[in-house]
PDB file of C-alpha atoms in Angstrom:
ATOM      1  CA  UNK A 332       0.002  -0.069  -0.278  1.00  0.00           C
ATOM      2  CA  UNK A 333       1.559   3.280  -0.788  1.00  0.00           C
ATOM      3  CA  UNK A 334       1.220   5.767   1.730  1.00  0.00           C
ATOM      4  CA  UNK A 335       1.803   8.774  -0.062  1.00  0.00           C
ATOM      5  CA  UNK A 336       1.345  12.110   1.810  1.00  0.00           C
ATOM      6  CA  UNK A 337       1.642  15.084  -0.504  1.00  0.00           C
ATOM      7  CA  UNK A 338       4.089  17.177   1.758  1.00  0.00           C
ATOM      8  CA  UNK A 339       7.278  18.450   2.650  1.00  0.00           C
ATOM      9  CA  UNK A 340      10.755  18.757   4.883  1.00  0.00           C
ATOM     10  CA  UNK A 341      12.938  22.091   5.442  1.00  0.00           C
ATOM     11  CA  UNK A 342      15.160  21.484   2.014  1.00  0.00           C
ATOM     12  CA  UNK A 343      18.161  23.447   2.996  1.00  0.00           C
ATOM     13  CA  UNK A 344      21.139  25.062   0.990  1.00  0.00           C
ATOM     14  CA  UNK A 345      24.110  27.272   1.301  1.00  0.00           C
ATOM     15  CA  UNK A 346      22.685  30.228   0.165  1.00  0.00           C
ATOM     16  CA  UNK A 347      18.348  29.447   0.874  1.00  0.00           C
ATOM     17  CA  UNK A 348      16.867  27.112   3.159  1.00  0.00           C
ATOM     18  CA  UNK A 349      13.423  26.226   2.212  1.00  0.00           C
ATOM     19  CA  UNK A 350      11.079  26.110   5.356  1.00  0.00           C
ATOM     20  CA  UNK A 351       7.746  24.407   5.414  1.00  0.00           C
ATOM     21  CA  UNK A 352       5.491  27.751   4.910  1.00  0.00           C
ATOM     22  CA  UNK A 353       4.272  28.928   8.889  1.00  0.00           C
ATOM     23  CA  UNK A 354       2.269  31.960  10.647  1.00  0.00           C
ATOM     24  CA  UNK A 355       5.284  33.152  12.662  1.00  0.00           C
ATOM     25  CA  UNK A 356       7.177  34.112   8.847  1.00  0.00           C
ATOM     26  CA  UNK A 357       4.649  36.658   8.801  1.00  0.00           C
ATOM     27  CA  UNK A 358       6.488  39.895  10.025  1.00  0.00           C
ATOM     28  CA  UNK A 359       9.346  38.622   7.606  1.00  0.00           C
ATOM     29  CA  UNK A 360       6.732  38.475   4.258  1.00  0.00           C
ATOM     30  CA  UNK A 361       5.062  41.586   5.493  1.00  0.00           C
ATOM     31  CA  UNK A 362       8.682  43.324   5.636  1.00  0.00           C
ATOM     32  CA  UNK A 363       9.525  41.239   2.167  1.00  0.00           C
ATOM     33  CA  UNK A 364       6.618  42.803  -0.238  1.00  0.00           C
ATOM     34  CA  UNK A 365       7.047  46.644   1.333  1.00  0.00           C
ATOM     35  CA  UNK A 366      10.141  46.259  -0.801  1.00  0.00           C
ATOM     36  CA  UNK A 367       9.648  48.161  -4.139  1.00  0.00           C
ATOM     37  CA  UNK A 368       6.682  45.350  -6.410  1.00  0.00           C
ATOM     38  CA  UNK A 369       8.168  46.540  -9.806  1.00  0.00           C
ATOM     39  CA  UNK A 370       8.910  43.404 -10.657  1.00  0.00           C
ATOM     40  CA  UNK A 371       5.591  41.936  -9.888  1.00  0.00           C
ATOM     41  CA  UNK A 372       3.528  43.414 -13.306  1.00  0.00           C
ATOM     42  CA  UNK A 373       2.661  39.431 -13.987  1.00  0.00           C
ATOM     43  CA  UNK A 374       2.812  37.648 -10.897  1.00  0.00           C
ATOM     44  CA  UNK A 375      -0.274  38.241  -7.646  1.00  0.00           C
ATOM     45  CA  UNK A 376       2.308  39.170  -4.659  1.00  0.00           C
ATOM     46  CA  UNK A 377       0.214  40.231  -1.261  1.00  0.00           C
ATOM     47  CA  UNK A 378       0.277  43.242  -0.218  1.00  0.00           C
ATOM     48  CA  UNK A 379       2.012  44.450   3.888  1.00  0.00           C
ATOM     49  CA  UNK A 380      -1.116  43.998   5.117  1.00  0.00           C
ATOM     50  CA  UNK A 381      -2.786  41.322   3.562  1.00  0.00           C
ATOM     51  CA  UNK A 382       0.280  38.320   3.954  1.00  0.00           C
ATOM     52  CA  UNK A 383      -1.050  37.208   7.039  1.00  0.00           C
ATOM     53  CA  UNK A 384      -4.315  36.165   5.086  1.00  0.00           C
ATOM     54  CA  UNK A 385      -2.484  34.947   2.299  1.00  0.00           C
ATOM     55  CA  UNK A 386      -0.119  32.717   4.382  1.00  0.00           C
ATOM     56  CA  UNK A 387      -3.862  31.733   6.366  1.00  0.00           C
ATOM     57  CA  UNK A 388      -4.641  30.384   2.723  1.00  0.00           C
ATOM     58  CA  UNK A 389      -1.833  28.557   1.999  1.00  0.00           C
ATOM     59  CA  UNK A 390      -1.686  27.000   4.484  1.00  0.00           C
ATOM     60  CA  UNK A 391      -5.642  26.043   4.594  1.00  0.00           C
ATOM     61  CA  UNK A 392      -4.341  24.650   1.189  1.00  0.00           C
ATOM     62  CA  UNK A 393      -1.563  22.976   2.224  1.00  0.00           C
ATOM     63  CA  UNK A 394      -3.814  21.055   4.514  1.00  0.00           C
ATOM     64  CA  UNK A 395      -6.196  20.059   2.041  1.00  0.00           C
ATOM     65  CA  UNK A 396      -3.262  18.195   0.036  1.00  0.00           C
ATOM     66  CA  UNK A 397      -3.481  21.186  -2.919  1.00  0.00           C
ATOM     67  CA  UNK A 398      -0.087  22.043  -2.410  1.00  0.00           C
ATOM     68  CA  UNK A 399       3.296  22.199   0.040  1.00  0.00           C
ATOM     69  CA  UNK A 400       4.750  25.980   0.940  1.00  0.00           C
ATOM     70  CA  UNK A 401       7.400  26.872   1.368  1.00  0.00           C
ATOM     71  CA  UNK A 402       9.446  30.462   2.974  1.00  0.00           C
ATOM     72  CA  UNK A 403      12.218  31.308   1.255  1.00  0.00           C
ATOM     73  CA  UNK A 404      14.944  32.030   4.349  1.00  0.00           C
ATOM     74  CA  UNK A 405      17.650  33.723   3.268  1.00  0.00           C
ATOM     75  CA  UNK A 406      20.880  32.165   4.870  1.00  0.00           C
ATOM     76  CA  UNK A 407      22.018  35.556   5.411  1.00  0.00           C
ATOM     77  CA  UNK A 408      20.243  37.172   7.137  1.00  0.00           C
ATOM     78  CA  UNK A 409      17.758  34.124   8.413  1.00  0.00           C
ATOM     79  CA  UNK A 410      14.408  36.516   7.087  1.00  0.00           C
ATOM     80  CA  UNK A 411      11.950  35.451   5.044  1.00  0.00           C
ATOM     81  CA  UNK A 412      12.489  36.969   1.896  1.00  0.00           C
ATOM     82  CA  UNK A 413       9.497  35.025  -0.414  1.00  0.00           C
ATOM     83  CA  UNK A 414       7.538  32.198  -0.993  1.00  0.00           C
ATOM     84  CA  UNK A 415       7.853  29.348  -3.232  1.00  0.00           C
ATOM     85  CA  UNK A 416       5.520  25.744  -3.926  1.00  0.00           C
ATOM     86  CA  UNK A 417       5.330  22.696  -5.117  1.00  0.00           C
ATOM     87  CA  UNK A 418       1.063  22.266  -6.412  1.00  0.00           C
ATOM     88  CA  UNK A 419      -0.962  21.357  -9.232  1.00  0.00           C
ATOM     89  CA  UNK A 420      -0.176  17.394  -7.506  1.00  0.00           C
ATOM     90  CA  UNK A 421      -0.638  14.251 -10.356  1.00  0.00           C
ATOM     91  CA  UNK A 422      -0.578  10.560  -8.862  1.00  0.00           C
ATOM     92  CA  UNK A 423      -0.072   7.121 -10.866  1.00  0.00           C
ATOM     93  CA  UNK A 424      -3.578   5.662 -10.896  1.00  0.00           C
ATOM     94  CA  UNK A 425      -4.289   3.710  -7.993  1.00  0.00           C
ATOM     95  CA  UNK A 426      -1.675   3.680  -6.895  1.00  0.00           C
ATOM     96  CA  UNK A 427      -1.493   6.808  -5.160  1.00  0.00           C
ATOM     97  CA  UNK A 428       1.942   7.929  -5.854  1.00  0.00           C
ATOM     98  CA  UNK A 429       2.751  10.758  -7.078  1.00  0.00           C
ATOM     99  CA  UNK A 430       3.887  11.318 -11.017  1.00  0.00           C
ATOM    100  CA  UNK A 431       4.117  14.896 -11.315  1.00  0.00           C
ATOM    101  CA  UNK A 432       3.930  18.090  -9.765  1.00  0.00           C
ATOM    102  CA  UNK A 433       4.275  21.964 -10.699  1.00  0.00           C
ATOM    103  CA  UNK A 434       6.699  24.487  -8.452  1.00  0.00           C
ATOM    104  CA  UNK A 435       4.372  27.512  -8.886  1.00  0.00           C
ATOM    105  CA  UNK A 436       3.398  30.511  -6.564  1.00  0.00           C
ATOM    106  CA  UNK A 437       7.047  32.073  -6.477  1.00  0.00           C
ATOM    107  CA  UNK A 438       7.998  35.695  -5.321  1.00  0.00           C
ATOM    108  CA  UNK A 439      10.970  36.851  -3.762  1.00  0.00           C
ATOM    109  CA  UNK A 440      10.691  40.350  -1.875  1.00  0.00           C
ATOM    110  CA  UNK A 441      13.336  43.428  -4.300  1.00  0.00           C
ATOM    111  CA  UNK A 442      16.263  42.655  -2.548  1.00  0.00           C
ATOM    112  CA  UNK A 443      16.477  38.490  -2.325  1.00  0.00           C
ATOM    113  CA  UNK A 444      15.968  39.133  -6.632  1.00  0.00           C
ATOM    114  CA  UNK A 445      18.925  38.347  -8.515  1.00  0.00           C
ATOM    115  CA  UNK A 446      21.426  36.638  -5.856  1.00  0.00           C
ATOM    116  CA  UNK A 447      20.623  33.135  -6.340  1.00  0.00           C
ATOM    117  CA  UNK A 448      18.175  32.384  -4.029  1.00  0.00           C
ATOM    118  CA  UNK A 449      15.444  31.122  -6.692  1.00  0.00           C
ATOM    119  CA  UNK A 450      18.391  29.422  -8.702  1.00  0.00           C
ATOM    120  CA  UNK A 451      18.960  27.538  -5.691  1.00  0.00           C
ATOM    121  CA  UNK A 452      15.728  27.014  -4.494  1.00  0.00           C
ATOM    122  CA  UNK A 453      14.509  25.984  -7.314  1.00  0.00           C
ATOM    123  CA  UNK A 454      17.472  22.811  -7.767  1.00  0.00           C
ATOM    124  CA  UNK A 455      16.503  21.725  -4.062  1.00  0.00           C
ATOM    125  CA  UNK A 456      13.089  21.495  -5.139  1.00  0.00           C
ATOM    126  CA  UNK A 457      14.287  19.544  -8.245  1.00  0.00           C
ATOM    127  CA  UNK A 458      16.372  17.308  -6.317  1.00  0.00           C
ATOM    128  CA  UNK A 459      13.155  16.892  -4.501  1.00  0.00           C
ATOM    129  CA  UNK A 460      10.299  16.129  -6.391  1.00  0.00           C
ATOM    130  CA  UNK A 461      13.077  13.497  -8.591  1.00  0.00           C
ATOM    131  CA  UNK A 462      15.460  12.239  -6.583  1.00  0.00           C
ATOM    132  CA  UNK A 463      12.720  11.702  -3.847  1.00  0.00           C
ATOM    133  CA  UNK A 464       9.470  11.721  -5.295  1.00  0.00           C
ATOM    134  CA  UNK A 465      10.696  10.666  -8.609  1.00  0.00           C
ATOM    135  CA  UNK A 466       8.779  12.186 -10.459  1.00  0.00           C
ATOM    136  CA  UNK A 467       7.936  11.413 -14.176  1.00  0.00           C
ATOM    137  CA  UNK A 468       8.422  15.176 -14.789  1.00  0.00           C
ATOM    138  CA  UNK A 469       8.570  19.074 -13.463  1.00  0.00           C
ATOM    139  CA  UNK A 470       6.196  21.759 -14.358  1.00  0.00           C
ATOM    140  CA  UNK A 471       6.097  25.654 -14.365  1.00  0.00           C
ATOM    141  CA  UNK A 472       3.836  28.002 -15.367  1.00  0.00           C
ATOM    142  CA  UNK A 473       3.620  31.633 -16.262  1.00  0.00           C
ATOM    143  CA  UNK A 474       1.942  34.471 -18.116  1.00  0.00           C
ATOM    144  CA  UNK A 475       3.317  34.268 -21.431  1.00  0.00           C
ATOM    145  CA  UNK A 476       4.350  37.844 -21.311  1.00  0.00           C
ATOM    146  CA  UNK A 477       5.642  37.621 -18.457  1.00  0.00           C
ATOM    147  CA  UNK A 478       9.557  38.120 -19.906  1.00  0.00           C
ATOM    148  CA  UNK A 479      11.042  38.255 -16.609  1.00  0.00           C
ATOM    149  CA  UNK A 480       9.681  35.055 -15.393  1.00  0.00           C
ATOM    150  CA  UNK A 481       9.871  33.133 -18.746  1.00  0.00           C
ATOM    151  CA  UNK A 482      13.628  34.137 -18.739  1.00  0.00           C
ATOM    152  CA  UNK A 483      14.209  32.622 -14.923  1.00  0.00           C
ATOM    153  CA  UNK A 484      12.179  29.130 -15.953  1.00  0.00           C
ATOM    154  CA  UNK A 485      14.548  29.102 -19.223  1.00  0.00           C
ATOM    155  CA  UNK A 486      18.067  30.058 -17.226  1.00  0.00           C
ATOM    156  CA  UNK A 487      16.893  26.549 -15.209  1.00  0.00           C
ATOM    157  CA  UNK A 488      17.218  24.326 -18.727  1.00  0.00           C
ATOM    158  CA  UNK A 489      13.077  23.430 -19.116  1.00  0.00           C
ATOM    159  CA  UNK A 490      11.679  22.698 -22.106  1.00  0.00           C
ATOM    160  CA  UNK A 491       9.046  25.011 -23.715  1.00  0.00           C
ATOM    161  CA  UNK A 492       5.864  23.201 -25.035  1.00  0.00           C
ATOM    162  CA  UNK A 493       3.696  26.062 -26.016  1.00  0.00           C
ATOM    163  CA  UNK A 494       1.876  28.315 -24.827  1.00  0.00           C
ATOM    164  CA  UNK A 495      -2.494  27.904 -23.379  1.00  0.00           C
ATOM    165  CA  UNK A 496      -4.612  29.878 -24.701  1.00  0.00           C
ATOM    166  CA  UNK A 497      -6.919  31.808 -21.664  1.00  0.00           C
ATOM    167  CA  UNK A 498      -5.585  28.894 -19.854  1.00  0.00           C
ATOM    168  CA  UNK A 499      -5.627  31.038 -16.684  1.00  0.00           C
ATOM    169  CA  UNK A 500      -7.186  33.866 -14.970  1.00  0.00           C
ATOM    170  CA  UNK A 501      -5.302  36.887 -15.007  1.00  0.00           C
ATOM    171  CA  UNK A 502      -3.252  38.006 -12.424  1.00  0.00           C
ATOM    172  CA  UNK A 503      -2.561  41.511 -13.457  1.00  0.00           C
ATOM    173  CA  UNK A 504      -3.899  44.722 -11.868  1.00  0.00           C
ATOM    174  CA  UNK A 505      -6.340  45.860 -13.706  1.00  0.00           C
ATOM    175  CA  UNK A 506      -7.133  42.455 -15.575  1.00  0.00           C
ATOM    176  CA  UNK A 507     -10.379  41.252 -12.879  1.00  0.00           C
ATOM    177  CA  UNK A 508     -12.186  38.962 -14.555  1.00  0.00           C
ATOM    178  CA  UNK A 509      -9.887  38.709 -18.145  1.00  0.00           C
ATOM    179  CA  UNK A 510      -7.832  35.213 -18.618  1.00  0.00           C
ATOM    180  CA  UNK A 511      -4.059  35.152 -18.949  1.00  0.00           C
ATOM    181  CA  UNK A 512      -2.178  32.846 -21.311  1.00  0.00           C
ATOM    182  CA  UNK A 513      -0.060  30.935 -20.077  1.00  0.00           C
ATOM    183  CA  UNK A 514       3.652  30.057 -21.144  1.00  0.00           C
ATOM    184  CA  UNK A 515       4.001  25.865 -20.153  1.00  0.00           C
ATOM    185  CA  UNK A 516       7.667  24.429 -19.503  1.00  0.00           C
ATOM    186  CA  UNK A 517       8.553  21.890 -17.984  1.00  0.00           C
ATOM    187  CA  UNK A 518      11.563  19.087 -17.019  1.00  0.00           C
ATOM    188  CA  UNK A 519      10.952  15.247 -17.255  1.00  0.00           C
ATOM    189  CA  UNK A 520      13.175  12.702 -15.715  1.00  0.00           C
ATOM    190  CA  UNK A 521      15.197  12.185 -17.910  1.00  0.00           C
ATOM    191  CA  UNK A 522      16.490  15.476 -18.193  1.00  0.00           C
ATOM    192  CA  UNK A 523      17.055  16.491 -14.869  1.00  0.00           C
ATOM    193  CA  UNK A 524      21.009  14.485 -15.049  1.00  0.00           C
ATOM    194  CA  UNK A 525      21.457  17.275 -17.270  1.00  0.00           C
ATOM    195  CA  UNK A 526      19.439  20.336 -15.586  1.00  0.00           C
ATOM    196  CA  UNK A 527      20.465  19.702 -12.481  1.00  0.00           C
ATOM    197  CA  UNK A 528      24.240  19.851 -13.941  1.00  0.00           C
ATOM    198  CA  UNK A 529      23.391  22.510 -15.435  1.00  0.00           C
ATOM    199  CA  UNK A 530      21.804  24.309 -12.478  1.00  0.00           C
ATOM    200  CA  UNK A 531      25.136  22.989 -10.037  1.00  0.00           C
ATOM    201  CA  UNK A 532      27.003  25.404 -13.257  1.00  0.00           C
ATOM    202  CA  UNK A 533      24.956  28.606 -12.501  1.00  0.00           C
ATOM    203  CA  UNK A 534      25.324  28.200  -8.558  1.00  0.00           C
ATOM    204  CA  UNK A 535      29.119  27.577  -8.565  1.00  0.00           C
ATOM    205  CA  UNK A 536      29.220  31.000 -10.457  1.00  0.00           C
ATOM    206  CA  UNK A 537      27.340  32.658  -8.194  1.00  0.00           C
ATOM    207  CA  UNK A 538      29.608  31.462  -5.124  1.00  0.00           C
ATOM    208  CA  UNK A 539      32.952  33.010  -7.183  1.00  0.00           C
ATOM    209  CA  UNK A 540      31.308  36.505  -6.692  1.00  0.00           C
ATOM    210  CA  UNK A 541      29.942  35.926  -4.109  1.00  0.00           C
TER     211      UNK A 541
END
């Protein structure tokens, strides 16, 4: 009998530690979203006074096994500077074993962007999905107009599979109720060794610069 549970442990790297999201992360996350919001054009990110309710919502979804949310904790400062999640799990028929999972609900404070935190977080999530959960694929989706997000996804080595038209509700302010096109990327199990090497080389370059 398969006893898989859609939940994750803390995942530790050199630059970031992914901690299961908890209410104790609210103050630091409220500080993170108080920074410049210029890069959030196509991503819904709570405002300072919304962070508590946002965390409660994510924890409720985690309790329903819809997603596994993490706080991205900067190991230099010890503060949560963003969030990320495993979401949209798909299972292998009636076995209960995990077939595929998506990485999503990701955002970082402006000061944490470009520091290597996002790259290492993706590396930790991919590694856990492929090497611990033994998934066949990992999905990543973003608003097709979000060139910044698409460049970050492509830098991991994930492959573009196509654009799904009118796939999801837009998160852009002023577009409430409108549908967006979603760019769909993936990494499959056979590609993981190459993607892992690519990410490890990228992380080594961040360490050298540091």
